[in-house]
């Protein structure tokens, strides 16, 4: 009888924003990529005729990056956000990539990556102060939207 299970091994992840390798992470989720829009749509008309359309806004990727407050990465990301606020018209769109390697427990490794282009900061960084000693108060969350997010597996 064949075993029907999957073993998965996750190694180190790499997060790059505008060619800068980020490394000042706390604990828990350090990057999250969400694609909020449908990639295609359809309408069904009279007689069951269907019209399909590609929706370009389906390429949008919203990204949250979490780093340690006061770290060099926090200082860099904060300055990047401020550069957009101070002179939006001359801002340079943000690029990024998130790369992860996953092993199958049998020696095969798959690289998964997000290639992100046309990014902007969407909100000021999230911050927290807590008198009870909540550990998340030492983390800063940065929020970005990218016009083009592509997931690549190799």
mmCIF file of C-alpha atoms in Angstrom:
data_model
loop_
_atom_site.group_PDB
_atom_site.id
_atom_site.type_symbol
_atom_site.label_atom_id
_atom_site.label_comp_id
_atom_site.label_asym_id
_atom_site.label_seq_id
_atom_site.Cartn_x
_atom_site.Cartn_y
_atom_site.Cartn_z
ATOM 1 C CA UNK A 1 0.000 0.000 0.000
ATOM 2 C CA UNK A 2 1.425 3.373 -1.034
ATOM 3 C CA UNK A 3 1.663 6.172 1.499
ATOM 4 C CA UNK A 4 -0.432 9.201 0.581
ATOM 5 C CA UNK A 5 1.277 11.920 2.528
ATOM 6 C CA UNK A 6 3.457 14.895 1.760
ATOM 7 C CA UNK A 7 6.478 16.025 3.732
ATOM 8 C CA UNK A 8 7.405 19.656 3.228
ATOM 9 C CA UNK A 9 10.621 21.373 4.293
ATOM 10 C CA UNK A 10 10.869 25.161 4.221
ATOM 11 C CA UNK A 11 14.250 26.887 4.204
ATOM 12 C CA UNK A 12 15.347 30.478 4.389
ATOM 13 C CA UNK A 13 13.299 33.081 2.557
ATOM 14 C CA UNK A 14 14.667 36.139 0.780
ATOM 15 C CA UNK A 15 12.898 39.496 0.658
ATOM 16 C CA UNK A 16 14.203 42.277 -1.577
ATOM 17 C CA UNK A 17 12.769 45.803 -1.921
ATOM 18 C CA UNK A 18 14.363 48.050 -4.566
ATOM 19 C CA UNK A 19 17.489 45.842 -4.680
ATOM 20 C CA UNK A 20 17.893 46.035 -0.882
ATOM 21 C CA UNK A 21 18.000 42.669 0.873
ATOM 22 C CA UNK A 22 15.852 43.000 4.002
ATOM 23 C CA UNK A 23 16.955 41.041 7.066
ATOM 24 C CA UNK A 24 15.729 42.821 10.221
ATOM 25 C CA UNK A 25 12.763 40.580 10.997
ATOM 26 C CA UNK A 26 11.204 39.793 14.350
ATOM 27 C CA UNK A 27 9.044 36.695 14.511
ATOM 28 C CA UNK A 28 5.893 35.400 12.846
ATOM 29 C CA UNK A 29 4.798 36.542 9.398
ATOM 30 C CA UNK A 30 7.366 38.918 7.879
ATOM 31 C CA UNK A 31 5.863 39.286 4.402
ATOM 32 C CA UNK A 32 2.372 38.664 3.103
ATOM 33 C CA UNK A 33 1.301 38.855 -0.546
ATOM 34 C CA UNK A 34 -2.397 39.085 -1.445
ATOM 35 C CA UNK A 35 -3.939 39.537 -4.873
ATOM 36 C CA UNK A 36 -7.308 41.225 -4.227
ATOM 37 C CA UNK A 37 -8.788 41.224 -7.737
ATOM 38 C CA UNK A 38 -10.077 38.555 -10.112
ATOM 39 C CA UNK A 39 -7.839 37.754 -13.102
ATOM 40 C CA UNK A 40 -10.774 37.158 -15.437
ATOM 41 C CA UNK A 41 -14.496 37.706 -15.604
ATOM 42 C CA UNK A 42 -17.440 36.371 -17.509
ATOM 43 C CA UNK A 43 -20.942 37.415 -18.376
ATOM 44 C CA UNK A 44 -23.622 35.038 -19.561
ATOM 45 C CA UNK A 45 -26.245 36.429 -21.889
ATOM 46 C CA UNK A 46 -29.311 35.298 -23.760
ATOM 47 C CA UNK A 47 -29.261 31.713 -24.952
ATOM 48 C CA UNK A 48 -26.355 30.897 -22.618
ATOM 49 C CA UNK A 49 -23.820 32.815 -24.715
ATOM 50 C CA UNK A 50 -20.776 33.665 -22.623
ATOM 51 C CA UNK A 51 -18.327 36.526 -22.914
ATOM 52 C CA UNK A 52 -14.970 36.136 -21.150
ATOM 53 C CA UNK A 53 -12.542 38.952 -20.456
ATOM 54 C CA UNK A 54 -9.096 39.255 -18.967
ATOM 55 C CA UNK A 55 -9.061 41.789 -16.142
ATOM 56 C CA UNK A 56 -5.701 43.515 -15.949
ATOM 57 C CA UNK A 57 -6.333 44.682 -12.388
ATOM 58 C CA UNK A 58 -6.067 41.002 -11.466
ATOM 59 C CA UNK A 59 -2.296 41.461 -11.636
ATOM 60 C CA UNK A 60 -2.335 43.777 -8.595
ATOM 61 C CA UNK A 61 -0.537 42.463 -5.530
ATOM 62 C CA UNK A 62 -0.892 43.978 -2.070
ATOM 63 C CA UNK A 63 2.110 43.346 0.158
ATOM 64 C CA UNK A 64 2.672 43.783 3.883
ATOM 65 C CA UNK A 65 6.274 43.755 5.125
ATOM 66 C CA UNK A 66 6.993 43.529 8.848
ATOM 67 C CA UNK A 67 10.391 44.568 10.263
ATOM 68 C CA UNK A 68 11.844 45.373 13.683
ATOM 69 C CA UNK A 69 11.123 48.933 14.817
ATOM 70 C CA UNK A 70 14.191 51.188 14.690
ATOM 71 C CA UNK A 71 16.239 48.687 12.657
ATOM 72 C CA UNK A 72 18.176 49.665 9.510
ATOM 73 C CA UNK A 73 15.379 48.108 7.399
ATOM 74 C CA UNK A 74 12.759 50.172 9.276
ATOM 75 C CA UNK A 75 14.796 53.330 8.643
ATOM 76 C CA UNK A 76 15.152 52.443 4.941
ATOM 77 C CA UNK A 77 11.452 51.618 4.417
ATOM 78 C CA UNK A 78 10.352 54.723 6.327
ATOM 79 C CA UNK A 79 12.586 56.932 4.163
ATOM 80 C CA UNK A 80 11.185 55.207 1.053
ATOM 81 C CA UNK A 81 7.620 55.986 2.180
ATOM 82 C CA UNK A 82 8.528 59.586 3.020
ATOM 83 C CA UNK A 83 10.072 60.057 -0.447
ATOM 84 C CA UNK A 84 6.668 59.337 -1.982
ATOM 85 C CA UNK A 85 4.932 61.795 0.314
ATOM 86 C CA UNK A 86 7.411 64.621 -0.222
ATOM 87 C CA UNK A 87 7.402 64.624 -4.039
ATOM 88 C CA UNK A 88 4.983 62.091 -5.475
ATOM 89 C CA UNK A 89 5.373 63.236 -9.093
ATOM 90 C CA UNK A 90 9.081 62.410 -9.173
ATOM 91 C CA UNK A 91 8.868 59.185 -7.165
ATOM 92 C CA UNK A 92 10.324 56.002 -8.635
ATOM 93 C CA UNK A 93 7.999 52.996 -8.531
ATOM 94 C CA UNK A 94 9.056 50.287 -6.078
ATOM 95 C CA UNK A 95 10.192 46.837 -7.184
ATOM 96 C CA UNK A 96 10.445 43.769 -5.036
ATOM 97 C CA UNK A 97 10.788 40.033 -4.854
ATOM 98 C CA UNK A 98 10.043 37.396 -2.275
ATOM 99 C CA UNK A 99 11.826 34.079 -2.782
ATOM 100 C CA UNK A 100 11.263 30.859 -0.852
ATOM 101 C CA UNK A 101 12.649 27.343 -1.279
ATOM 102 C CA UNK A 102 10.501 24.343 -0.411
ATOM 103 C CA UNK A 103 11.726 20.730 -0.236
ATOM 104 C CA UNK A 104 9.499 17.677 -0.727
ATOM 105 C CA UNK A 105 11.306 15.426 1.773
ATOM 106 C CA UNK A 106 12.673 13.294 -1.068
ATOM 107 C CA UNK A 107 15.444 15.612 -2.249
ATOM 108 C CA UNK A 108 13.490 17.770 -4.713
ATOM 109 C CA UNK A 109 13.540 21.516 -4.025
ATOM 110 C CA UNK A 110 11.117 23.966 -5.632
ATOM 111 C CA UNK A 111 11.793 27.688 -5.648
ATOM 112 C CA UNK A 112 8.725 29.873 -5.348
ATOM 113 C CA UNK A 113 9.007 33.578 -5.967
ATOM 114 C CA UNK A 114 6.938 36.711 -6.339
ATOM 115 C CA UNK A 115 8.199 39.247 -8.868
ATOM 116 C CA UNK A 116 6.686 42.629 -7.971
ATOM 117 C CA UNK A 117 6.738 45.793 -10.110
ATOM 118 C CA UNK A 118 5.110 49.228 -10.118
ATOM 119 C CA UNK A 119 4.797 49.542 -6.364
ATOM 120 C CA UNK A 120 3.691 52.392 -4.141
ATOM 121 C CA UNK A 121 3.218 52.731 -0.386
ATOM 122 C CA UNK A 122 -0.512 52.689 0.318
ATOM 123 C CA UNK A 123 -0.760 53.680 3.988
ATOM 124 C CA UNK A 124 1.597 54.937 6.665
ATOM 125 C CA UNK A 125 3.351 52.147 8.571
ATOM 126 C CA UNK A 126 1.322 50.487 11.310
ATOM 127 C CA UNK A 127 2.690 51.059 14.803
ATOM 128 C CA UNK A 128 1.717 49.977 18.305
ATOM 129 C CA UNK A 129 2.554 50.957 21.865
ATOM 130 C CA UNK A 130 1.365 48.610 24.622
ATOM 131 C CA UNK A 131 1.948 49.011 28.358
ATOM 132 C CA UNK A 132 1.356 45.286 29.019
ATOM 133 C CA UNK A 133 4.496 44.235 27.155
ATOM 134 C CA UNK A 134 2.930 42.976 23.922
ATOM 135 C CA UNK A 135 5.893 41.786 21.813
ATOM 136 C CA UNK A 136 4.306 43.028 18.574
ATOM 137 C CA UNK A 137 4.922 46.626 19.674
ATOM 138 C CA UNK A 138 8.536 46.208 18.548
ATOM 139 C CA UNK A 139 7.422 45.500 14.953
ATOM 140 C CA UNK A 140 6.541 47.902 12.129
ATOM 141 C CA UNK A 141 4.227 46.953 9.260
ATOM 142 C CA UNK A 142 4.629 48.588 5.852
ATOM 143 C CA UNK A 143 1.847 48.343 3.258
ATOM 144 C CA UNK A 144 2.389 48.460 -0.507
ATOM 145 C CA UNK A 145 0.385 47.878 -3.670
ATOM 146 C CA UNK A 146 2.114 46.666 -6.818
ATOM 147 C CA UNK A 147 0.604 47.061 -10.287
ATOM 148 C CA UNK A 148 2.121 43.791 -11.399
ATOM 149 C CA UNK A 149 2.660 40.748 -9.217
ATOM 150 C CA UNK A 150 3.693 37.462 -10.782
ATOM 151 C CA UNK A 151 4.200 34.169 -8.927
ATOM 152 C CA UNK A 152 6.967 32.005 -10.386
ATOM 153 C CA UNK A 153 7.750 28.361 -9.574
ATOM 154 C CA UNK A 154 10.930 26.639 -10.718
#
